[in-house]
């Protein structure tokens, strides 16, 4: 039992499956952002160092950069939604008589 005047902590409204689902989506979007950025840097290095002349290369080498922009936007939206679903932090409990006496 709790002491009189002491408030019990409440569960946040984002407990359960939806919170884990949005967290997992944020993680996947972050991973996609990192990997697409790495692929974009690798293709830019290949373009700079080797200057491939294949017809398909002119189409393919900027694709990771487009994916980086899209995944950064997706990650930002999902992260904001994740932060918004957490709710405000719990308030400090009121001091009980023993804390005031000390």
PDB file of N, CA and C in Angstrom:
ATOM      1  N   UNK A   1       0.831  -1.185   0.000  1.00  0.00           N
ATOM      2  CA  UNK A   1       0.000   0.000   0.000  1.00  0.00           C
ATOM      3  C   UNK A   1       0.867   1.236   0.000  1.00  0.00           C
ATOM      4  N   UNK A   2       0.356   2.279  -0.570  1.00  0.00           N
ATOM      5  CA  UNK A   2       1.071   3.544  -0.600  1.00  0.00           C
ATOM      6  C   UNK A   2       0.773   4.339   0.656  1.00  0.00           C
ATOM      7  N   UNK A   3       1.722   5.194   1.005  1.00  0.00           N
ATOM      8  CA  UNK A   3       1.532   6.076   2.154  1.00  0.00           C
ATOM      9  C   UNK A   3       0.479   7.115   1.809  1.00  0.00           C
ATOM     10  N   UNK A   4      -0.260   7.640   2.811  1.00  0.00           N
ATOM     11  CA  UNK A   4      -1.262   8.666   2.511  1.00  0.00           C
ATOM     12  C   UNK A   4      -0.601   9.895   1.896  1.00  0.00           C
ATOM     13  N   UNK A   5      -1.244  10.471   0.925  1.00  0.00           N
ATOM     14  CA  UNK A   5      -0.721  11.671   0.275  1.00  0.00           C
ATOM     15  C   UNK A   5       0.280  11.386  -0.825  1.00  0.00           C
ATOM     16  N   UNK A   6       0.690  10.167  -0.965  1.00  0.00           N
ATOM     17  CA  UNK A   6       1.671   9.815  -1.991  1.00  0.00           C
ATOM     18  C   UNK A   6       0.934   9.321  -3.227  1.00  0.00           C
ATOM     19  N   UNK A   7       1.311   9.830  -4.354  1.00  0.00           N
ATOM     20  CA  UNK A   7       0.658   9.459  -5.609  1.00  0.00           C
ATOM     21  C   UNK A   7       1.408   8.308  -6.251  1.00  0.00           C
ATOM     22  N   UNK A   8       0.673   7.401  -6.811  1.00  0.00           N
ATOM     23  CA  UNK A   8       1.300   6.281  -7.498  1.00  0.00           C
ATOM     24  C   UNK A   8       1.614   6.696  -8.927  1.00  0.00           C
ATOM     25  N   UNK A   9       2.733   6.221  -9.477  1.00  0.00           N
ATOM     26  CA  UNK A   9       3.060   6.581 -10.860  1.00  0.00           C
ATOM     27  C   UNK A   9       2.071   5.935 -11.816  1.00  0.00           C
ATOM     28  N   UNK A  10       1.713   6.677 -12.832  1.00  0.00           N
ATOM     29  CA  UNK A  10       0.793   6.183 -13.838  1.00  0.00           C
ATOM     30  C   UNK A  10       1.561   5.686 -15.040  1.00  0.00           C
ATOM     31  N   UNK A  11       0.983   4.733 -15.697  1.00  0.00           N
ATOM     32  CA  UNK A  11       1.576   4.250 -16.946  1.00  0.00           C
ATOM     33  C   UNK A  11       1.322   5.299 -18.017  1.00  0.00           C
ATOM     34  N   UNK A  12       2.268   5.434 -18.904  1.00  0.00           N
ATOM     35  CA  UNK A  12       2.041   6.383 -19.995  1.00  0.00           C
ATOM     36  C   UNK A  12       1.008   5.800 -20.944  1.00  0.00           C
ATOM     37  N   UNK A  13       0.414   6.665 -21.718  1.00  0.00           N
ATOM     38  CA  UNK A  13      -0.643   6.218 -22.619  1.00  0.00           C
ATOM     39  C   UNK A  13      -0.115   5.456 -23.813  1.00  0.00           C
ATOM     40  N   UNK A  14       1.205   5.388 -23.962  1.00  0.00           N
ATOM     41  CA  UNK A  14       1.767   4.749 -25.144  1.00  0.00           C
ATOM     42  C   UNK A  14       2.322   3.360 -24.856  1.00  0.00           C
ATOM     43  N   UNK A  15       1.884   2.725 -23.778  1.00  0.00           N
ATOM     44  CA  UNK A  15       2.367   1.380 -23.508  1.00  0.00           C
ATOM     45  C   UNK A  15       1.651   0.389 -24.409  1.00  0.00           C
ATOM     46  N   UNK A  16       2.304  -0.703 -24.687  1.00  0.00           N
ATOM     47  CA  UNK A  16       1.675  -1.735 -25.487  1.00  0.00           C
ATOM     48  C   UNK A  16       2.238  -1.828 -26.891  1.00  0.00           C
ATOM     49  N   UNK A  17       1.505  -2.496 -27.734  1.00  0.00           N
ATOM     50  CA  UNK A  17       1.961  -2.807 -29.082  1.00  0.00           C
ATOM     51  C   UNK A  17       2.175  -1.598 -29.985  1.00  0.00           C
ATOM     52  N   UNK A  18       1.293  -0.601 -29.993  1.00  0.00           N
ATOM     53  CA  UNK A  18       1.531   0.522 -30.908  1.00  0.00           C
ATOM     54  C   UNK A  18       2.843   1.247 -30.631  1.00  0.00           C
ATOM     55  N   UNK A  19       3.235   1.343 -29.365  1.00  0.00           N
ATOM     56  CA  UNK A  19       4.489   2.025 -29.041  1.00  0.00           C
ATOM     57  C   UNK A  19       5.674   1.242 -29.579  1.00  0.00           C
ATOM     58  N   UNK A  20       5.632  -0.063 -29.439  1.00  0.00           N
ATOM     59  CA  UNK A  20       6.725  -0.874 -29.954  1.00  0.00           C
ATOM     60  C   UNK A  20       6.753  -0.857 -31.473  1.00  0.00           C
ATOM     61  N   UNK A  21       5.584  -0.777 -32.089  1.00  0.00           N
ATOM     62  CA  UNK A  21       5.513  -0.762 -33.549  1.00  0.00           C
ATOM     63  C   UNK A  21       6.122   0.518 -34.098  1.00  0.00           C
ATOM     64  N   UNK A  22       5.804   1.657 -33.488  1.00  0.00           N
ATOM     65  CA  UNK A  22       6.357   2.924 -33.978  1.00  0.00           C
ATOM     66  C   UNK A  22       7.856   2.997 -33.700  1.00  0.00           C
ATOM     67  N   UNK A  23       8.288   2.444 -32.567  1.00  0.00           N
ATOM     68  CA  UNK A  23       9.716   2.428 -32.260  1.00  0.00           C
ATOM     69  C   UNK A  23      10.470   1.583 -33.274  1.00  0.00           C
ATOM     70  N   UNK A  24       9.899   0.453 -33.628  1.00  0.00           N
ATOM     71  CA  UNK A  24      10.534  -0.413 -34.622  1.00  0.00           C
ATOM     72  C   UNK A  24      10.582   0.284 -35.983  1.00  0.00           C
ATOM     73  N   UNK A  25       9.532   1.006 -36.342  1.00  0.00           N
ATOM     74  CA  UNK A  25       9.513   1.731 -37.615  1.00  0.00           C
ATOM     75  C   UNK A  25      10.571   2.830 -37.634  1.00  0.00           C
ATOM     76  N   UNK A  26      10.753   3.505 -36.493  1.00  0.00           N
ATOM     77  CA  UNK A  26      11.796   4.537 -36.397  1.00  0.00           C
ATOM     78  C   UNK A  26      13.169   3.910 -36.567  1.00  0.00           C
ATOM     79  N   UNK A  27      13.382   2.764 -35.954  1.00  0.00           N
ATOM     80  CA  UNK A  27      14.671   2.086 -36.087  1.00  0.00           C
ATOM     81  C   UNK A  27      14.943   1.672 -37.528  1.00  0.00           C
ATOM     82  N   UNK A  28      13.944   1.110 -38.187  1.00  0.00           N
ATOM     83  CA  UNK A  28      14.128   0.702 -39.578  1.00  0.00           C
ATOM     84  C   UNK A  28      14.370   1.905 -40.495  1.00  0.00           C
ATOM     85  N   UNK A  29      13.667   2.994 -40.258  1.00  0.00           N
ATOM     86  CA  UNK A  29      13.880   4.196 -41.062  1.00  0.00           C
ATOM     87  C   UNK A  29      15.279   4.759 -40.829  1.00  0.00           C
ATOM     88  N   UNK A  30      15.749   4.701 -39.588  1.00  0.00           N
ATOM     89  CA  UNK A  30      17.106   5.156 -39.291  1.00  0.00           C
ATOM     90  C   UNK A  30      18.159   4.296 -39.952  1.00  0.00           C
ATOM     91  N   UNK A  31      17.935   2.995 -39.949  1.00  0.00           N
ATOM     92  CA  UNK A  31      18.879   2.092 -40.619  1.00  0.00           C
ATOM     93  C   UNK A  31      18.894   2.325 -42.124  1.00  0.00           C
ATOM     94  N   UNK A  32      17.711   2.505 -42.701  1.00  0.00           N
ATOM     95  CA  UNK A  32      17.631   2.797 -44.130  1.00  0.00           C
ATOM     96  C   UNK A  32      18.351   4.101 -44.457  1.00  0.00           C
ATOM     97  N   UNK A  33      18.203   5.098 -43.593  1.00  0.00           N
ATOM     98  CA  UNK A  33      18.891   6.369 -43.789  1.00  0.00           C
ATOM     99  C   UNK A  33      20.405   6.180 -43.781  1.00  0.00           C
ATOM    100  N   UNK A  34      20.915   5.435 -42.818  1.00  0.00           N
ATOM    101  CA  UNK A  34      22.363   5.220 -42.735  1.00  0.00           C
ATOM    102  C   UNK A  34      22.892   4.444 -43.939  1.00  0.00           C
ATOM    103  N   UNK A  35      22.197   3.370 -44.311  1.00  0.00           N
ATOM    104  CA  UNK A  35      22.670   2.551 -45.426  1.00  0.00           C
ATOM    105  C   UNK A  35      22.553   3.272 -46.763  1.00  0.00           C
ATOM    106  N   UNK A  36      21.509   4.047 -46.942  1.00  0.00           N
ATOM    107  CA  UNK A  36      21.384   4.770 -48.210  1.00  0.00           C
ATOM    108  C   UNK A  36      22.424   5.887 -48.301  1.00  0.00           C
ATOM    109  N   UNK A  37      22.742   6.488 -47.170  1.00  0.00           N
ATOM    110  CA  UNK A  37      23.803   7.499 -47.170  1.00  0.00           C
ATOM    111  C   UNK A  37      25.153   6.863 -47.501  1.00  0.00           C
ATOM    112  N   UNK A  38      25.417   5.700 -46.925  1.00  0.00           N
ATOM    113  CA  UNK A  38      26.668   4.994 -47.238  1.00  0.00           C
ATOM    114  C   UNK A  38      26.723   4.598 -48.708  1.00  0.00           C
ATOM    115  N   UNK A  39      25.605   4.115 -49.229  1.00  0.00           N
ATOM    116  CA  UNK A  39      25.576   3.743 -50.648  1.00  0.00           C
ATOM    117  C   UNK A  39      25.744   4.976 -51.532  1.00  0.00           C
ATOM    118  N   UNK A  40      25.154   6.092 -51.138  1.00  0.00           N
ATOM    119  CA  UNK A  40      25.319   7.321 -51.909  1.00  0.00           C
ATOM    120  C   UNK A  40      26.764   7.789 -51.937  1.00  0.00           C
ATOM    121  N   UNK A  41      27.432   7.687 -50.809  1.00  0.00           N
ATOM    122  CA  UNK A  41      28.854   8.080 -50.773  1.00  0.00           C
ATOM    123  C   UNK A  41      29.708   7.129 -51.594  1.00  0.00           C
ATOM    124  N   UNK A  42      29.381   5.842 -51.551  1.00  0.00           N
ATOM    125  CA  UNK A  42      30.147   4.873 -52.337  1.00  0.00           C
ATOM    126  C   UNK A  42      29.955   5.116 -53.835  1.00  0.00           C
ATOM    127  N   UNK A  43      28.720   5.342 -54.258  1.00  0.00           N
ATOM    128  CA  UNK A  43      28.497   5.587 -55.694  1.00  0.00           C
ATOM    129  C   UNK A  43      29.105   6.912 -56.137  1.00  0.00           C
ATOM    130  N   UNK A  44      29.111   7.906 -55.262  1.00  0.00           N
ATOM    131  CA  UNK A  44      29.753   9.170 -55.608  1.00  0.00           C
ATOM    132  C   UNK A  44      31.266   8.994 -55.746  1.00  0.00           C
ATOM    133  N   UNK A  45      31.840   8.160 -54.878  1.00  0.00           N
ATOM    134  CA  UNK A  45      33.283   7.898 -54.978  1.00  0.00           C
ATOM    135  C   UNK A  45      33.608   7.146 -56.270  1.00  0.00           C
ATOM    136  N   UNK A  46      32.771   6.176 -56.623  1.00  0.00           N
ATOM    137  CA  UNK A  46      32.983   5.439 -57.872  1.00  0.00           C
ATOM    138  C   UNK A  46      32.848   6.384 -59.064  1.00  0.00           C
ATOM    139  N   UNK A  47      31.868   7.256 -59.018  1.00  0.00           N
ATOM    140  CA  UNK A  47      31.667   8.221 -60.105  1.00  0.00           C
ATOM    141  C   UNK A  47      32.880   9.142 -60.234  1.00  0.00           C
ATOM    142  N   UNK A  48      33.421   9.566 -59.104  1.00  0.00           N
ATOM    143  CA  UNK A  48      34.550  10.487 -59.126  1.00  0.00           C
ATOM    144  C   UNK A  48      35.847   9.799 -59.563  1.00  0.00           C
ATOM    145  N   UNK A  49      36.102   8.611 -59.024  1.00  0.00           N
ATOM    146  CA  UNK A  49      37.378   7.948 -59.282  1.00  0.00           C
ATOM    147  C   UNK A  49      37.436   7.223 -60.622  1.00  0.00           C
ATOM    148  N   UNK A  50      36.347   6.563 -60.993  1.00  0.00           N
ATOM    149  CA  UNK A  50      36.392   5.710 -62.177  1.00  0.00           C
ATOM    150  C   UNK A  50      35.628   6.263 -63.367  1.00  0.00           C
ATOM    151  N   UNK A  51      34.711   7.174 -63.161  1.00  0.00           N
ATOM    152  CA  UNK A  51      33.884   7.765 -64.226  1.00  0.00           C
ATOM    153  C   UNK A  51      33.367   6.719 -65.199  1.00  0.00           C
ATOM    154  N   UNK A  52      32.529   5.789 -64.707  1.00  0.00           N
ATOM    155  CA  UNK A  52      31.999   4.733 -65.595  1.00  0.00           C
ATOM    156  C   UNK A  52      31.221   5.327 -66.772  1.00  0.00           C
ATOM    157  N   UNK A  53      31.351   4.689 -67.919  1.00  0.00           N
ATOM    158  CA  UNK A  53      30.716   5.172 -69.135  1.00  0.00           C
ATOM    159  C   UNK A  53      29.471   4.363 -69.516  1.00  0.00           C
ATOM    160  N   UNK A  54      29.069   3.425 -68.686  1.00  0.00           N
ATOM    161  CA  UNK A  54      27.893   2.600 -69.008  1.00  0.00           C
ATOM    162  C   UNK A  54      26.643   3.473 -69.014  1.00  0.00           C
ATOM    163  N   UNK A  55      25.714   3.133 -69.894  1.00  0.00           N
ATOM    164  CA  UNK A  55      24.489   3.923 -70.008  1.00  0.00           C
ATOM    165  C   UNK A  55      23.652   3.866 -68.736  1.00  0.00           C
ATOM    166  N   UNK A  56      23.594   2.709 -68.100  1.00  0.00           N
ATOM    167  CA  UNK A  56      22.785   2.557 -66.893  1.00  0.00           C
ATOM    168  C   UNK A  56      23.387   3.275 -65.696  1.00  0.00           C
ATOM    169  N   UNK A  57      24.678   3.542 -65.724  1.00  0.00           N
ATOM    170  CA  UNK A  57      25.330   4.162 -64.569  1.00  0.00           C
ATOM    171  C   UNK A  57      24.830   5.590 -64.325  1.00  0.00           C
ATOM    172  N   UNK A  58      24.578   6.324 -65.381  1.00  0.00           N
ATOM    173  CA  UNK A  58      24.086   7.698 -65.235  1.00  0.00           C
ATOM    174  C   UNK A  58      22.725   7.735 -64.543  1.00  0.00           C
ATOM    175  N   UNK A  59      21.963   6.668 -64.683  1.00  0.00           N
ATOM    176  CA  UNK A  59      20.664   6.576 -64.018  1.00  0.00           C
ATOM    177  C   UNK A  59      20.795   6.066 -62.582  1.00  0.00           C
ATOM    178  N   UNK A  60      21.713   5.135 -62.355  1.00  0.00           N
ATOM    179  CA  UNK A  60      21.790   4.447 -61.063  1.00  0.00           C
ATOM    180  C   UNK A  60      22.557   5.194 -59.976  1.00  0.00           C
ATOM    181  N   UNK A  61      23.599   5.925 -60.312  1.00  0.00           N
ATOM    182  CA  UNK A  61      24.416   6.459 -59.234  1.00  0.00           C
ATOM    183  C   UNK A  61      23.723   7.523 -58.384  1.00  0.00           C
ATOM    184  N   UNK A  62      22.760   8.318 -58.870  1.00  0.00           N
ATOM    185  CA  UNK A  62      22.090   9.258 -57.962  1.00  0.00           C
ATOM    186  C   UNK A  62      20.937   8.640 -57.150  1.00  0.00           C
ATOM    187  N   UNK A  63      20.525   7.410 -57.447  1.00  0.00           N
ATOM    188  CA  UNK A  63      19.397   6.800 -56.741  1.00  0.00           C
ATOM    189  C   UNK A  63      19.578   6.731 -55.225  1.00  0.00           C
ATOM    190  N   UNK A  64      20.760   6.349 -54.705  1.00  0.00           N
ATOM    191  CA  UNK A  64      20.898   6.331 -53.241  1.00  0.00           C
ATOM    192  C   UNK A  64      20.720   7.713 -52.602  1.00  0.00           C
ATOM    193  N   UNK A  65      21.050   8.759 -53.323  1.00  0.00           N
ATOM    194  CA  UNK A  65      20.865  10.103 -52.768  1.00  0.00           C
ATOM    195  C   UNK A  65      19.385  10.461 -52.669  1.00  0.00           C
ATOM    196  N   UNK A  66      18.601  10.047 -53.656  1.00  0.00           N
ATOM    197  CA  UNK A  66      17.153  10.260 -53.567  1.00  0.00           C
ATOM    198  C   UNK A  66      16.563   9.459 -52.413  1.00  0.00           C
ATOM    199  N   UNK A  67      17.034   8.226 -52.264  1.00  0.00           N
ATOM    200  CA  UNK A  67      16.572   7.386 -51.164  1.00  0.00           C
ATOM    201  C   UNK A  67      16.980   7.962 -49.811  1.00  0.00           C
ATOM    202  N   UNK A  68      18.147   8.589 -49.752  1.00  0.00           N
ATOM    203  CA  UNK A  68      18.586   9.228 -48.508  1.00  0.00           C
ATOM    204  C   UNK A  68      17.646  10.362 -48.121  1.00  0.00           C
ATOM    205  N   UNK A  69      17.270  11.173 -49.082  1.00  0.00           N
ATOM    206  CA  UNK A  69      16.344  12.277 -48.793  1.00  0.00           C
ATOM    207  C   UNK A  69      14.991  11.757 -48.326  1.00  0.00           C
ATOM    208  N   UNK A  70      14.472  10.752 -48.988  1.00  0.00           N
ATOM    209  CA  UNK A  70      13.173  10.196 -48.614  1.00  0.00           C
ATOM    210  C   UNK A  70      13.216   9.522 -47.244  1.00  0.00           C
ATOM    211  N   UNK A  71      14.293   8.785 -46.975  1.00  0.00           N
ATOM    212  CA  UNK A  71      14.378   8.108 -45.685  1.00  0.00           C
ATOM    213  C   UNK A  71      14.623   9.096 -44.548  1.00  0.00           C
ATOM    214  N   UNK A  72      15.327  10.201 -44.811  1.00  0.00           N
ATOM    215  CA  UNK A  72      15.508  11.224 -43.774  1.00  0.00           C
ATOM    216  C   UNK A  72      14.169  11.874 -43.431  1.00  0.00           C
ATOM    217  N   UNK A  73      13.371  12.136 -44.429  1.00  0.00           N
ATOM    218  CA  UNK A  73      12.052  12.696 -44.197  1.00  0.00           C
ATOM    219  C   UNK A  73      11.162  11.712 -43.426  1.00  0.00           C
ATOM    220  N   UNK A  74      11.186  10.447 -43.832  1.00  0.00           N
ATOM    221  CA  UNK A  74      10.389   9.423 -43.140  1.00  0.00           C
ATOM    222  C   UNK A  74      10.845   9.266 -41.695  1.00  0.00           C
ATOM    223  N   UNK A  75      12.153   9.243 -41.472  1.00  0.00           N
ATOM    224  CA  UNK A  75      12.668   9.099 -40.117  1.00  0.00           C
ATOM    225  C   UNK A  75      12.248  10.278 -39.249  1.00  0.00           C
ATOM    226  N   UNK A  76      12.322  11.491 -39.777  1.00  0.00           N
ATOM    227  CA  UNK A  76      11.959  12.677 -38.991  1.00  0.00           C
ATOM    228  C   UNK A  76      10.477  12.651 -38.609  1.00  0.00           C
ATOM    229  N   UNK A  77       9.627  12.276 -39.548  1.00  0.00           N
ATOM    230  CA  UNK A  77       8.188  12.215 -39.255  1.00  0.00           C
ATOM    231  C   UNK A  77       7.896  11.131 -38.224  1.00  0.00           C
ATOM    232  N   UNK A  78       8.475   9.949 -38.412  1.00  0.00           N
ATOM    233  CA  UNK A  78       8.239   8.856 -37.473  1.00  0.00           C
ATOM    234  C   UNK A  78       8.802   9.161 -36.085  1.00  0.00           C
ATOM    235  N   UNK A  79       9.961   9.795 -36.039  1.00  0.00           N
ATOM    236  CA  UNK A  79      10.563  10.138 -34.747  1.00  0.00           C
ATOM    237  C   UNK A  79       9.722  11.173 -34.015  1.00  0.00           C
ATOM    238  N   UNK A  80       9.194  12.152 -34.731  1.00  0.00           N
ATOM    239  CA  UNK A  80       8.322  13.152 -34.101  1.00  0.00           C
ATOM    240  C   UNK A  80       7.047  12.499 -33.581  1.00  0.00           C
ATOM    241  N   UNK A  81       6.529  11.559 -34.342  1.00  0.00           N
ATOM    242  CA  UNK A  81       5.322  10.852 -33.893  1.00  0.00           C
ATOM    243  C   UNK A  81       5.616   9.997 -32.659  1.00  0.00           C
ATOM    244  N   UNK A  82       6.796   9.375 -32.645  1.00  0.00           N
ATOM    245  CA  UNK A  82       7.186   8.575 -31.482  1.00  0.00           C
ATOM    246  C   UNK A  82       7.328   9.449 -30.243  1.00  0.00           C
ATOM    247  N   UNK A  83       7.972  10.586 -30.402  1.00  0.00           N
ATOM    248  CA  UNK A  83       8.132  11.511 -29.271  1.00  0.00           C
ATOM    249  C   UNK A  83       6.792  12.046 -28.793  1.00  0.00           C
ATOM    250  N   UNK A  84       5.897  12.331 -29.714  1.00  0.00           N
ATOM    251  CA  UNK A  84       4.593  12.855 -29.356  1.00  0.00           C
ATOM    252  C   UNK A  84       3.725  11.842 -28.631  1.00  0.00           C
ATOM    253  N   UNK A  85       3.912  10.569 -28.920  1.00  0.00           N
ATOM    254  CA  UNK A  85       3.084   9.548 -28.288  1.00  0.00           C
ATOM    255  C   UNK A  85       3.549   9.211 -26.881  1.00  0.00           C
ATOM    256  N   UNK A  86       4.734   9.677 -26.492  1.00  0.00           N
ATOM    257  CA  UNK A  86       5.230   9.370 -25.153  1.00  0.00           C
ATOM    258  C   UNK A  86       4.514  10.163 -24.082  1.00  0.00           C
ATOM    259  N   UNK A  87       4.016  11.309 -24.418  1.00  0.00           N
ATOM    260  CA  UNK A  87       3.304  12.129 -23.445  1.00  0.00           C
ATOM    261  C   UNK A  87       4.264  12.863 -22.526  1.00  0.00           C
ATOM    262  N   UNK A  88       3.706  13.737 -21.695  1.00  0.00           N
ATOM    263  CA  UNK A  88       4.564  14.501 -20.793  1.00  0.00           C
ATOM    264  C   UNK A  88       5.130  13.604 -19.698  1.00  0.00           C
ATOM    265  N   UNK A  89       6.302  13.950 -19.178  1.00  0.00           N
ATOM    266  CA  UNK A  89       6.871  13.138 -18.100  1.00  0.00           C
ATOM    267  C   UNK A  89       6.007  13.251 -16.843  1.00  0.00           C
ATOM    268  N   UNK A  90       6.036  12.194 -16.042  1.00  0.00           N
ATOM    269  CA  UNK A  90       5.261  12.203 -14.806  1.00  0.00           C
ATOM    270  C   UNK A  90       5.785  13.280 -13.863  1.00  0.00           C
ATOM    271  N   UNK A  91       4.873  13.877 -13.124  1.00  0.00           N
ATOM    272  CA  UNK A  91       5.258  14.919 -12.176  1.00  0.00           C
ATOM    273  C   UNK A  91       5.886  14.293 -10.946  1.00  0.00           C
ATOM    274  N   UNK A  92       6.654  15.089 -10.232  1.00  0.00           N
ATOM    275  CA  UNK A  92       7.254  14.626  -8.986  1.00  0.00           C
ATOM    276  C   UNK A  92       6.152  14.385  -7.965  1.00  0.00           C
ATOM    277  N   UNK A  93       6.241  13.309  -7.201  1.00  0.00           N
ATOM    278  CA  UNK A  93       5.220  13.089  -6.173  1.00  0.00           C
ATOM    279  C   UNK A  93       5.350  14.128  -5.059  1.00  0.00           C
ATOM    280  N   UNK A  94       4.246  14.402  -4.431  1.00  0.00           N
ATOM    281  CA  UNK A  94       4.259  15.353  -3.322  1.00  0.00           C
ATOM    282  C   UNK A  94       5.063  14.782  -2.170  1.00  0.00           C
ATOM    283  N   UNK A  95       5.829  15.611  -1.478  1.00  0.00           N
ATOM    284  CA  UNK A  95       6.623  15.083  -0.361  1.00  0.00           C
ATOM    285  C   UNK A  95       5.707  14.625   0.773  1.00  0.00           C
ATOM    286  N   UNK A  96       6.018  13.468   1.336  1.00  0.00           N
ATOM    287  CA  UNK A  96       5.218  13.001   2.452  1.00  0.00           C
ATOM    288  C   UNK A  96       5.735  13.627   3.763  1.00  0.00           C
ATOM    289  N   UNK A  97       5.054  13.450   4.856  1.00  0.00           N
ATOM    290  CA  UNK A  97       5.446  14.122   6.105  1.00  0.00           C
ATOM    291  C   UNK A  97       6.865  13.795   6.556  1.00  0.00           C
ATOM    292  N   UNK A  98       7.341  12.606   6.287  1.00  0.00           N
ATOM    293  CA  UNK A  98       8.713  12.283   6.708  1.00  0.00           C
ATOM    294  C   UNK A  98       9.749  13.080   5.927  1.00  0.00           C
ATOM    295  N   UNK A  99       9.495  13.334   4.647  1.00  0.00           N
ATOM    296  CA  UNK A  99      10.431  14.135   3.859  1.00  0.00           C
ATOM    297  C   UNK A  99      10.418  15.592   4.314  1.00  0.00           C
ATOM    298  N   UNK A 100       9.259  16.097   4.688  1.00  0.00           N
ATOM    299  CA  UNK A 100       9.191  17.479   5.158  1.00  0.00           C
ATOM    300  C   UNK A 100       9.879  17.640   6.500  1.00  0.00           C
ATOM    301  N   UNK A 101       9.827  16.631   7.334  1.00  0.00           N
ATOM    302  CA  UNK A 101      10.437  16.718   8.657  1.00  0.00           C
ATOM    303  C   UNK A 101      11.960  16.712   8.547  1.00  0.00           C
ATOM    304  N   UNK A 102      12.489  16.047   7.544  1.00  0.00           N
ATOM    305  CA  UNK A 102      13.929  15.981   7.404  1.00  0.00           C
ATOM    306  C   UNK A 102      14.431  17.282   6.879  1.00  0.00           C
TER     307      UNK A 102
END
